[in-house]
Amino acid sequence: MTLVIAIDGPSGSGKSSVSKAVARRLGLAYLDTGAMYRAATWWCRHQGVDLADAAAVEAAVARMPLEMGVDPDSPSVHVGGEDVGAAIRTTEISTAVSAVATNLAVRDELRRLQRAAIDGEKLDGFSGGRGIVAEGRDITTVVAPDADVRVLLTASEEARLARRARELHGSDGAGAVEATRDQIVRRDADDSTVSQFHVAADGVATVDSSELDLEQTVNAVLAVVAELAPAAAPTDEVGTGRTDA
Ligand code: DC
């Protein structure tokens, strides 16, 4: 059976770490769709395109030579053969990416590539046809609304700010949290204008990770998988923290 797992959530919800771990546990491919929006932003900058010029951004993204590596042990992003894995994580790109991610023509193009990657895993991609975990903001609702398992990963704003502050600044003290606020609160407000990722759509299970560590959150997602796609899930895990939409 080919399994498609869609995971959405806001910044700092732990989506990437959880999605990678779930893919690893189940032997699936892993697609980071946020990295595709980041790569598009990097590419526009690299090409000298003004991010405020929507038509120029659309044209640049349409010819972006993007290659996504979907091994959850070493996910990679290449543009024109150049490894941009580190370059797309800089504060400069994090600050600018919403301008590209709110361009509706860019979203159409990247969704087309995302669906192609998901369909490729159903055939004979990295996973050998086992399937894929795709994470982002609109995977459960627009990119793959017919996925076998759909999860919205949430966490309180406080928990998300503290988590990202520890990642970026190595501390969750007041100064570090304030320095992180733009990355979480402003960006999610901008991104919310084009995607709904704070409330689960019908049929999407919610996992709230505010009080859970990584392992517990992974187990909660695996428990959803065990319920909705029992043939695919490992049988030795019992999860917590999940509520139905
Ligand atoms: O998850 P992230 O921070 O790497 O996402 C980067 C940006 O891309 C963020 O501003 C939200 C946007 N995004 C989106 O609009 N739709 C997706 N499916 C994934 C990410």
PDB file of C-alpha atoms and ligand atoms in Angstrom:
ATOM      1  CA  MET A   1       0.000   0.000   0.000  1.00  0.00           C
ATOM      2  CA  THR A   2       1.184   3.520  -0.744  1.00  0.00           C
ATOM      3  CA  LEU A   3       0.750   5.833   2.202  1.00  0.00           C
ATOM      4  CA  VAL A   4       0.442   9.608   1.924  1.00  0.00           C
ATOM      5  CA  ILE A   5       0.670  11.513   5.219  1.00  0.00           C
ATOM      6  CA  ALA A   6      -0.027  15.264   5.157  1.00  0.00           C
ATOM      7  CA  ILE A   7       1.096  17.404   8.114  1.00  0.00           C
ATOM      8  CA  ASP A   8       0.371  21.129   8.418  1.00  0.00           C
ATOM      9  CA  GLY A   9       1.023  23.618  11.172  1.00  0.00           C
ATOM     10  CA  PRO A  10       2.362  27.058  12.067  1.00  0.00           C
ATOM     11  CA  SER A  11       6.025  28.023  12.559  1.00  0.00           C
ATOM     12  CA  GLY A  12       7.597  26.441  15.605  1.00  0.00           C
ATOM     13  CA  SER A  13       4.971  23.699  15.915  1.00  0.00           C
ATOM     14  CA  GLY A  14       7.729  21.106  15.446  1.00  0.00           C
ATOM     15  CA  LYS A  15       6.410  20.043  12.037  1.00  0.00           C
ATOM     16  CA  SER A  16       9.749  19.404  10.358  1.00  0.00           C
ATOM     17  CA  SER A  17      11.347  17.336  13.131  1.00  0.00           C
ATOM     18  CA  VAL A  18       8.157  15.359  13.674  1.00  0.00           C
ATOM     19  CA  SER A  19       7.516  14.766   9.955  1.00  0.00           C
ATOM     20  CA  LYS A  20      11.091  13.589   9.356  1.00  0.00           C
ATOM     21  CA  ALA A  21      10.925  11.215  12.325  1.00  0.00           C
ATOM     22  CA  VAL A  22       7.570   9.801  11.215  1.00  0.00           C
ATOM     23  CA  ALA A  23       8.905   9.248   7.675  1.00  0.00           C
ATOM     24  CA  ARG A  24      11.985   7.491   9.066  1.00  0.00           C
ATOM     25  CA  ARG A  25       9.933   5.233  11.328  1.00  0.00           C
ATOM     26  CA  LEU A  26       7.640   4.194   8.480  1.00  0.00           C
ATOM     27  CA  GLY A  27      10.249   3.995   5.702  1.00  0.00           C
ATOM     28  CA  LEU A  28       8.646   6.817   3.735  1.00  0.00           C
ATOM     29  CA  ALA A  29       9.973   9.747   1.736  1.00  0.00           C
ATOM     30  CA  TYR A  30       9.835  13.238   3.288  1.00  0.00           C
ATOM     31  CA  LEU A  31       8.881  16.438   1.475  1.00  0.00           C
ATOM     32  CA  ASP A  32       9.499  19.819   3.129  1.00  0.00           C
ATOM     33  CA  THR A  33       7.271  22.167   1.115  1.00  0.00           C
ATOM     34  CA  GLY A  34       8.363  25.199   3.161  1.00  0.00           C
ATOM     35  CA  ALA A  35      11.869  24.576   1.820  1.00  0.00           C
ATOM     36  CA  MET A  36      10.441  24.951  -1.688  1.00  0.00           C
ATOM     37  CA  TYR A  37       9.083  28.429  -0.879  1.00  0.00           C
ATOM     38  CA  ARG A  38      12.437  29.257   0.715  1.00  0.00           C
ATOM     39  CA  ALA A  39      14.292  28.003  -2.380  1.00  0.00           C
ATOM     40  CA  ALA A  40      12.023  30.120  -4.606  1.00  0.00           C
ATOM     41  CA  THR A  41      12.888  33.158  -2.476  1.00  0.00           C
ATOM     42  CA  TRP A  42      16.616  32.387  -2.666  1.00  0.00           C
ATOM     43  CA  TRP A  43      16.369  31.926  -6.446  1.00  0.00           C
ATOM     44  CA  CYS A  44      14.577  35.243  -6.985  1.00  0.00           C
ATOM     45  CA  ARG A  45      17.229  37.029  -4.932  1.00  0.00           C
ATOM     46  CA  HIS A  46      19.977  35.202  -6.799  1.00  0.00           C
ATOM     47  CA  GLN A  47      18.418  36.268 -10.116  1.00  0.00           C
ATOM     48  CA  GLY A  48      18.133  39.889  -8.948  1.00  0.00           C
ATOM     49  CA  VAL A  49      14.319  39.807  -9.056  1.00  0.00           C
ATOM     50  CA  ASP A  50      12.456  42.422  -7.007  1.00  0.00           C
ATOM     51  CA  LEU A  51      10.239  40.434  -4.602  1.00  0.00           C
ATOM     52  CA  ALA A  52       7.599  43.176  -4.801  1.00  0.00           C
ATOM     53  CA  ASP A  53       7.232  42.583  -8.569  1.00  0.00           C
ATOM     54  CA  ALA A  54       4.690  39.722  -8.551  1.00  0.00           C
ATOM     55  CA  ALA A  55       4.870  39.053 -12.297  1.00  0.00           C
ATOM     56  CA  ALA A  56       8.675  38.921 -12.288  1.00  0.00           C
ATOM     57  CA  VAL A  57       8.641  36.573  -9.276  1.00  0.00           C
ATOM     58  CA  GLU A  58       6.107  34.314 -11.015  1.00  0.00           C
ATOM     59  CA  ALA A  59       8.230  34.180 -14.176  1.00  0.00           C
ATOM     60  CA  ALA A  60      11.421  33.453 -12.226  1.00  0.00           C
ATOM     61  CA  VAL A  61       9.825  30.633 -10.213  1.00  0.00           C
ATOM     62  CA  ALA A  62       8.418  29.068 -13.391  1.00  0.00           C
ATOM     63  CA  ARG A  63      11.995  28.548 -14.624  1.00  0.00           C
ATOM     64  CA  MET A  64      13.577  27.616 -11.288  1.00  0.00           C
ATOM     65  CA  PRO A  65      15.710  24.456 -11.688  1.00  0.00           C
ATOM     66  CA  LEU A  66      14.682  22.980  -8.316  1.00  0.00           C
ATOM     67  CA  GLU A  67      15.561  19.514  -7.092  1.00  0.00           C
ATOM     68  CA  MET A  68      14.192  18.272  -3.766  1.00  0.00           C
ATOM     69  CA  GLY A  69      15.918  15.337  -2.022  1.00  0.00           C
ATOM     70  CA  VAL A  70      13.294  13.373  -0.082  1.00  0.00           C
ATOM     71  CA  ASP A  71      15.419  11.062   2.100  1.00  0.00           C
ATOM     72  CA  PRO A  72      14.294  11.894   5.678  1.00  0.00           C
ATOM     73  CA  ASP A  73      17.836  11.134   6.927  1.00  0.00           C
ATOM     74  CA  SER A  74      19.344  13.792   4.655  1.00  0.00           C
ATOM     75  CA  PRO A  75      16.721  15.950   2.979  1.00  0.00           C
ATOM     76  CA  SER A  76      18.321  18.272   0.441  1.00  0.00           C
ATOM     77  CA  VAL A  77      17.494  21.254  -1.722  1.00  0.00           C
ATOM     78  CA  HIS A  78      19.414  22.042  -4.911  1.00  0.00           C
ATOM     79  CA  VAL A  79      18.779  24.884  -7.334  1.00  0.00           C
ATOM     80  CA  GLY A  80      20.615  24.683 -10.638  1.00  0.00           C
ATOM     81  CA  GLY A  81      22.872  22.022  -9.100  1.00  0.00           C
ATOM     82  CA  GLU A  82      23.846  24.286  -6.175  1.00  0.00           C
ATOM     83  CA  ASP A  83      23.195  22.971  -2.654  1.00  0.00           C
ATOM     84  CA  VAL A  84      21.142  25.753  -1.033  1.00  0.00           C
ATOM     85  CA  GLY A  85      20.226  23.802   2.123  1.00  0.00           C
ATOM     86  CA  ALA A  86      22.007  26.266   4.418  1.00  0.00           C
ATOM     87  CA  ALA A  87      21.393  29.422   2.371  1.00  0.00           C
ATOM     88  CA  ILE A  88      17.601  29.053   2.564  1.00  0.00           C
ATOM     89  CA  ARG A  89      17.665  28.999   6.391  1.00  0.00           C
ATOM     90  CA  THR A  90      19.253  32.426   6.882  1.00  0.00           C
ATOM     91  CA  THR A  91      17.323  35.179   8.665  1.00  0.00           C
ATOM     92  CA  GLU A  92      17.338  37.147   5.399  1.00  0.00           C
ATOM     93  CA  ILE A  93      15.382  34.400   3.609  1.00  0.00           C
ATOM     94  CA  SER A  94      13.140  33.696   6.639  1.00  0.00           C
ATOM     95  CA  THR A  95      12.199  37.371   6.734  1.00  0.00           C
ATOM     96  CA  ALA A  96      11.525  37.637   2.979  1.00  0.00           C
ATOM     97  CA  VAL A  97       9.836  34.284   2.241  1.00  0.00           C
ATOM     98  CA  SER A  98       6.249  35.311   3.007  1.00  0.00           C
ATOM     99  CA  ALA A  99       6.381  37.818   0.132  1.00  0.00           C
ATOM    100  CA  VAL A 100       6.959  34.905  -2.253  1.00  0.00           C
ATOM    101  CA  ALA A 101       4.672  32.434  -0.436  1.00  0.00           C
ATOM    102  CA  THR A 102       1.729  34.857  -0.695  1.00  0.00           C
ATOM    103  CA  ASN A 103       2.126  35.163  -4.500  1.00  0.00           C
ATOM    104  CA  LEU A 104      -0.801  33.057  -5.776  1.00  0.00           C
ATOM    105  CA  ALA A 105       0.829  32.202  -9.107  1.00  0.00           C
ATOM    106  CA  VAL A 106       3.914  30.952  -7.243  1.00  0.00           C
ATOM    107  CA  ARG A 107       1.659  28.827  -5.040  1.00  0.00           C
ATOM    108  CA  ASP A 108       0.035  27.269  -8.133  1.00  0.00           C
ATOM    109  CA  GLU A 109       3.421  26.379  -9.582  1.00  0.00           C
ATOM    110  CA  LEU A 110       4.891  24.976  -6.353  1.00  0.00           C
ATOM    111  CA  ARG A 111       1.714  23.002  -5.615  1.00  0.00           C
ATOM    112  CA  ARG A 112       2.049  21.422  -9.048  1.00  0.00           C
ATOM    113  CA  LEU A 113       5.627  20.362  -8.187  1.00  0.00           C
ATOM    114  CA  GLN A 114       4.530  19.143  -4.730  1.00  0.00           C
ATOM    115  CA  ARG A 115       1.762  16.969  -6.193  1.00  0.00           C
ATOM    116  CA  ALA A 116       4.233  15.589  -8.741  1.00  0.00           C
ATOM    117  CA  ALA A 117       6.639  14.649  -5.917  1.00  0.00           C
ATOM    118  CA  ILE A 118       3.832  12.951  -3.978  1.00  0.00           C
ATOM    119  CA  ASP A 119       2.640  11.077  -7.073  1.00  0.00           C
ATOM    120  CA  GLY A 120       6.231  10.104  -7.866  1.00  0.00           C
ATOM    121  CA  GLU A 121       6.475   8.345  -4.500  1.00  0.00           C
ATOM    122  CA  LYS A 122       3.336   6.369  -5.306  1.00  0.00           C
ATOM    123  CA  LEU A 123       5.207   4.920  -8.282  1.00  0.00           C
ATOM    124  CA  ASP A 124       8.854   4.104  -7.711  1.00  0.00           C
ATOM    125  CA  GLY A 125      10.502   7.084  -6.056  1.00  0.00           C
ATOM    126  CA  PHE A 126      12.881   7.175  -3.094  1.00  0.00           C
ATOM    127  CA  SER A 127      10.517   5.089  -0.937  1.00  0.00           C
ATOM    128  CA  GLY A 128      10.113   2.389  -3.574  1.00  0.00           C
ATOM    129  CA  GLY A 129       6.395   3.059  -3.704  1.00  0.00           C
ATOM    130  CA  ARG A 130       5.809   2.972   0.077  1.00  0.00           C
ATOM    131  CA  GLY A 131       4.749   6.588   0.235  1.00  0.00           C
ATOM    132  CA  ILE A 132       5.604  10.008   1.628  1.00  0.00           C
ATOM    133  CA  VAL A 133       5.167  12.437   4.500  1.00  0.00           C
ATOM    134  CA  ALA A 134       4.582  15.951   3.109  1.00  0.00           C
ATOM    135  CA  GLU A 135       4.572  18.907   5.486  1.00  0.00           C
ATOM    136  CA  GLY A 136       3.638  22.562   5.122  1.00  0.00           C
ATOM    137  CA  ARG A 137       0.716  24.948   5.553  1.00  0.00           C
ATOM    138  CA  ASP A 138      -1.794  23.802   2.919  1.00  0.00           C
ATOM    139  CA  ILE A 139      -1.004  20.117   2.413  1.00  0.00           C
ATOM    140  CA  THR A 140      -4.019  18.762   4.338  1.00  0.00           C
ATOM    141  CA  THR A 141      -6.374  21.220   2.647  1.00  0.00           C
ATOM    142  CA  VAL A 142      -5.196  21.997  -0.904  1.00  0.00           C
ATOM    143  CA  VAL A 143      -2.142  20.022  -2.028  1.00  0.00           C
ATOM    144  CA  ALA A 144      -3.254  16.573  -0.825  1.00  0.00           C
ATOM    145  CA  PRO A 145      -6.760  16.782   0.649  1.00  0.00           C
ATOM    146  CA  ASP A 146      -7.221  13.087  -0.209  1.00  0.00           C
ATOM    147  CA  ALA A 147      -4.128  11.967   1.756  1.00  0.00           C
ATOM    148  CA  ASP A 148      -4.600   8.763   3.795  1.00  0.00           C
ATOM    149  CA  VAL A 149      -3.635  10.541   7.012  1.00  0.00           C
ATOM    150  CA  ARG A 150      -3.983  14.286   7.634  1.00  0.00           C
ATOM    151  CA  VAL A 151      -2.688  15.952  10.772  1.00  0.00           C
ATOM    152  CA  LEU A 152      -2.645  19.544  11.975  1.00  0.00           C
ATOM    153  CA  LEU A 153       0.220  19.991  14.406  1.00  0.00           C
ATOM    154  CA  THR A 154      -0.440  22.876  16.755  1.00  0.00           C
ATOM    155  CA  ALA A 155       1.213  24.386  19.816  1.00  0.00           C
ATOM    156  CA  SER A 156       0.523  27.470  21.877  1.00  0.00           C
ATOM    157  CA  GLU A 157       2.190  30.671  20.670  1.00  0.00           C
ATOM    158  CA  GLU A 158       4.248  30.678  23.865  1.00  0.00           C
ATOM    159  CA  ALA A 159       5.543  27.149  23.236  1.00  0.00           C
ATOM    160  CA  ARG A 160       6.312  27.909  19.574  1.00  0.00           C
ATOM    161  CA  LEU A 161       8.199  31.123  20.417  1.00  0.00           C
ATOM    162  CA  ALA A 162      10.251  29.380  23.125  1.00  0.00           C
ATOM    163  CA  ARG A 163      11.076  26.447  20.824  1.00  0.00           C
ATOM    164  CA  ARG A 164      12.238  28.635  17.925  1.00  0.00           C
ATOM    165  CA  ALA A 165      14.183  30.935  20.313  1.00  0.00           C
ATOM    166  CA  ARG A 166      16.113  27.905  21.609  1.00  0.00           C
ATOM    167  CA  GLU A 167      16.798  26.800  18.006  1.00  0.00           C
ATOM    168  CA  LEU A 168      17.938  30.214  16.775  1.00  0.00           C
ATOM    169  CA  HIS A 169      19.512  31.740  19.879  1.00  0.00           C
ATOM    170  CA  GLY A 170      20.204  28.777  22.161  1.00  0.00           C
ATOM    171  CA  SER A 171      17.995  30.217  24.907  1.00  0.00           C
ATOM    172  CA  ASP A 172      14.339  30.889  25.656  1.00  0.00           C
ATOM    173  CA  GLY A 173      15.007  33.962  27.827  1.00  0.00           C
ATOM    174  CA  ALA A 174      12.941  37.108  27.275  1.00  0.00           C
ATOM    175  CA  GLY A 175      15.440  38.721  24.857  1.00  0.00           C
ATOM    176  CA  ALA A 176      15.706  35.641  22.675  1.00  0.00           C
ATOM    177  CA  VAL A 177      11.925  35.239  22.562  1.00  0.00           C
ATOM    178  CA  GLU A 178      11.487  38.880  21.471  1.00  0.00           C
ATOM    179  CA  ALA A 179      14.144  38.466  18.768  1.00  0.00           C
ATOM    180  CA  THR A 180      12.198  35.469  17.462  1.00  0.00           C
ATOM    181  CA  ARG A 181       8.774  37.104  17.398  1.00  0.00           C
ATOM    182  CA  ASP A 182       9.047  38.318  13.784  1.00  0.00           C
ATOM    183  CA  GLN A 183       9.907  34.791  12.636  1.00  0.00           C
ATOM    184  CA  ILE A 184       6.827  33.322  14.251  1.00  0.00           C
ATOM    185  CA  VAL A 185       4.036  35.812  14.817  1.00  0.00           C
ATOM    186  CA  ARG A 186       4.445  38.274  11.919  1.00  0.00           C
ATOM    187  CA  ARG A 187       5.273  35.545   9.395  1.00  0.00           C
ATOM    188  CA  ASP A 188       2.320  33.365  10.396  1.00  0.00           C
ATOM    189  CA  ALA A 189       0.015  36.400  10.212  1.00  0.00           C
ATOM    190  CA  ASP A 190       1.231  37.093   6.649  1.00  0.00           C
ATOM    191  CA  ASP A 191       1.036  33.429   5.622  1.00  0.00           C
ATOM    192  CA  SER A 192      -2.457  33.091   7.136  1.00  0.00           C
ATOM    193  CA  THR A 193      -3.770  35.417   4.441  1.00  0.00           C
ATOM    194  CA  VAL A 194      -3.346  32.604   1.862  1.00  0.00           C
ATOM    195  CA  SER A 195      -3.563  29.374   3.913  1.00  0.00           C
ATOM    196  CA  GLN A 196      -5.635  28.243   6.872  1.00  0.00           C
ATOM    197  CA  PHE A 197      -3.302  26.371   9.245  1.00  0.00           C
ATOM    198  CA  HIS A 198      -4.460  27.278  12.735  1.00  0.00           C
ATOM    199  CA  VAL A 199      -7.686  25.255  12.803  1.00  0.00           C
ATOM    200  CA  ALA A 200      -8.043  21.717  11.447  1.00  0.00           C
ATOM    201  CA  ALA A 201     -10.259  21.276   8.394  1.00  0.00           C
ATOM    202  CA  ASP A 202     -12.956  18.571   8.455  1.00  0.00           C
ATOM    203  CA  GLY A 203     -11.437  15.123   8.789  1.00  0.00           C
ATOM    204  CA  VAL A 204      -8.017  16.443   9.855  1.00  0.00           C
ATOM    205  CA  ALA A 205      -6.739  15.198  13.243  1.00  0.00           C
ATOM    206  CA  THR A 206      -5.222  17.782  15.591  1.00  0.00           C
ATOM    207  CA  VAL A 207      -2.109  16.997  17.621  1.00  0.00           C
ATOM    208  CA  ASP A 208      -1.254  19.687  20.178  1.00  0.00           C
ATOM    209  CA  SER A 209       2.454  19.506  21.009  1.00  0.00           C
ATOM    210  CA  SER A 210       2.527  22.353  23.578  1.00  0.00           C
ATOM    211  CA  GLU A 211       3.106  19.933  26.451  1.00  0.00           C
ATOM    212  CA  LEU A 212       4.821  17.143  24.509  1.00  0.00           C
ATOM    213  CA  ASP A 213       8.479  16.518  23.717  1.00  0.00           C
ATOM    214  CA  LEU A 214       9.574  15.373  20.249  1.00  0.00           C
ATOM    215  CA  GLU A 215       9.292  11.656  20.984  1.00  0.00           C
ATOM    216  CA  GLN A 216       5.829  12.052  22.479  1.00  0.00           C
ATOM    217  CA  THR A 217       4.674  14.137  19.512  1.00  0.00           C
ATOM    218  CA  VAL A 218       6.003  11.576  17.025  1.00  0.00           C
ATOM    219  CA  ASN A 219       4.138   8.862  18.944  1.00  0.00           C
ATOM    220  CA  ALA A 220       0.939  10.908  18.892  1.00  0.00           C
ATOM    221  CA  VAL A 221       1.173  11.233  15.100  1.00  0.00           C
ATOM    222  CA  LEU A 222       1.973   7.512  14.754  1.00  0.00           C
ATOM    223  CA  ALA A 223      -1.141   6.786  16.824  1.00  0.00           C
ATOM    224  CA  VAL A 224      -3.218   8.720  14.271  1.00  0.00           C
ATOM    225  CA  VAL A 225      -1.554   6.712  11.488  1.00  0.00           C
ATOM    226  CA  ALA A 226      -2.284   3.455  13.348  1.00  0.00           C
ATOM    227  CA  GLU A 227      -5.928   4.385  13.535  1.00  0.00           C
ATOM    228  CA  LEU A 228      -6.411   5.628   9.986  1.00  0.00           C
ATOM    229  CA  ALA A 229      -3.980   3.356   8.118  1.00  0.00           C
ATOM    230  CA  PRO A 230      -3.382   0.376  10.411  1.00  0.00           C
ATOM    231  CA  ALA A 231      -1.587  -1.667   7.761  1.00  0.00           C
ATOM    232  CA  ALA A 232       1.197   0.920   7.570  1.00  0.00           C
ATOM    233  CA  ALA A 233       1.838   1.808  11.200  1.00  0.00           C
ATOM    234  CA  PRO A 234       4.252   0.112  13.609  1.00  0.00           C
ATOM    235  CA  THR A 235       2.248  -1.756  16.259  1.00  0.00           C
ATOM    236  CA  ASP A 236       4.439  -1.091  19.313  1.00  0.00           C
ATOM    237  CA  GLU A 237       3.606   2.562  19.816  1.00  0.00           C
ATOM    238  CA  VAL A 238       0.857   4.159  21.852  1.00  0.00           C
ATOM    239  CA  GLY A 239       0.443   7.884  21.424  1.00  0.00           C
ATOM    240  CA  THR A 240      -0.946  10.695  23.519  1.00  0.00           C
ATOM    241  CA  GLY A 241      -2.022  14.265  23.025  1.00  0.00           C
ATOM    242  CA  ARG A 242      -4.269  13.804  20.042  1.00  0.00           C
ATOM    243  CA  THR A 243      -7.788  15.144  19.669  1.00  0.00           C
ATOM    244  CA  ASP A 244     -10.178  14.662  16.771  1.00  0.00           C
ATOM    245  CA  ALA A 245     -11.116  17.526  14.518  1.00  0.00           C
TER     246      ALA A 245
HETATM  247  O1   DC B   1       7.882  25.987   7.280  1.00  0.00           O
HETATM  248  P1   DC B   1       8.852  27.070   6.773  1.00  0.00           P
HETATM  249  O2   DC B   1       9.155  28.135   7.773  1.00  0.00           O
HETATM  250  O3   DC B   1      10.103  26.513   6.186  1.00  0.00           O
HETATM  251  O4   DC B   1       8.045  27.756   5.574  1.00  0.00           O
HETATM  252  C1   DC B   1       8.613  28.769   4.811  1.00  0.00           C
HETATM  253  C2   DC B   1       7.530  29.712   4.299  1.00  0.00           C
HETATM  254  O5   DC B   1       6.736  29.088   3.304  1.00  0.00           O
HETATM  255  C3   DC B   1       6.572  30.221   5.377  1.00  0.00           C
HETATM  256  O6   DC B   1       6.497  31.628   5.252  1.00  0.00           O
HETATM  257  C4   DC B   1       5.253  29.585   5.041  1.00  0.00           C
HETATM  258  C5   DC B   1       5.358  29.218   3.599  1.00  0.00           C
HETATM  259  N1   DC B   1       4.707  27.955   3.269  1.00  0.00           N
HETATM  260  C6   DC B   1       3.494  27.987   2.633  1.00  0.00           C
HETATM  261  O7   DC B   1       2.951  29.080   2.412  1.00  0.00           O
HETATM  262  N2   DC B   1       2.892  26.833   2.242  1.00  0.00           N
HETATM  263  C7   DC B   1       3.481  25.644   2.499  1.00  0.00           C
HETATM  264  N3   DC B   1       2.871  24.508   2.111  1.00  0.00           N
HETATM  265  C8   DC B   1       4.728  25.589   3.165  1.00  0.00           C
HETATM  266  C9   DC B   1       5.310  26.772   3.555  1.00  0.00           C
END
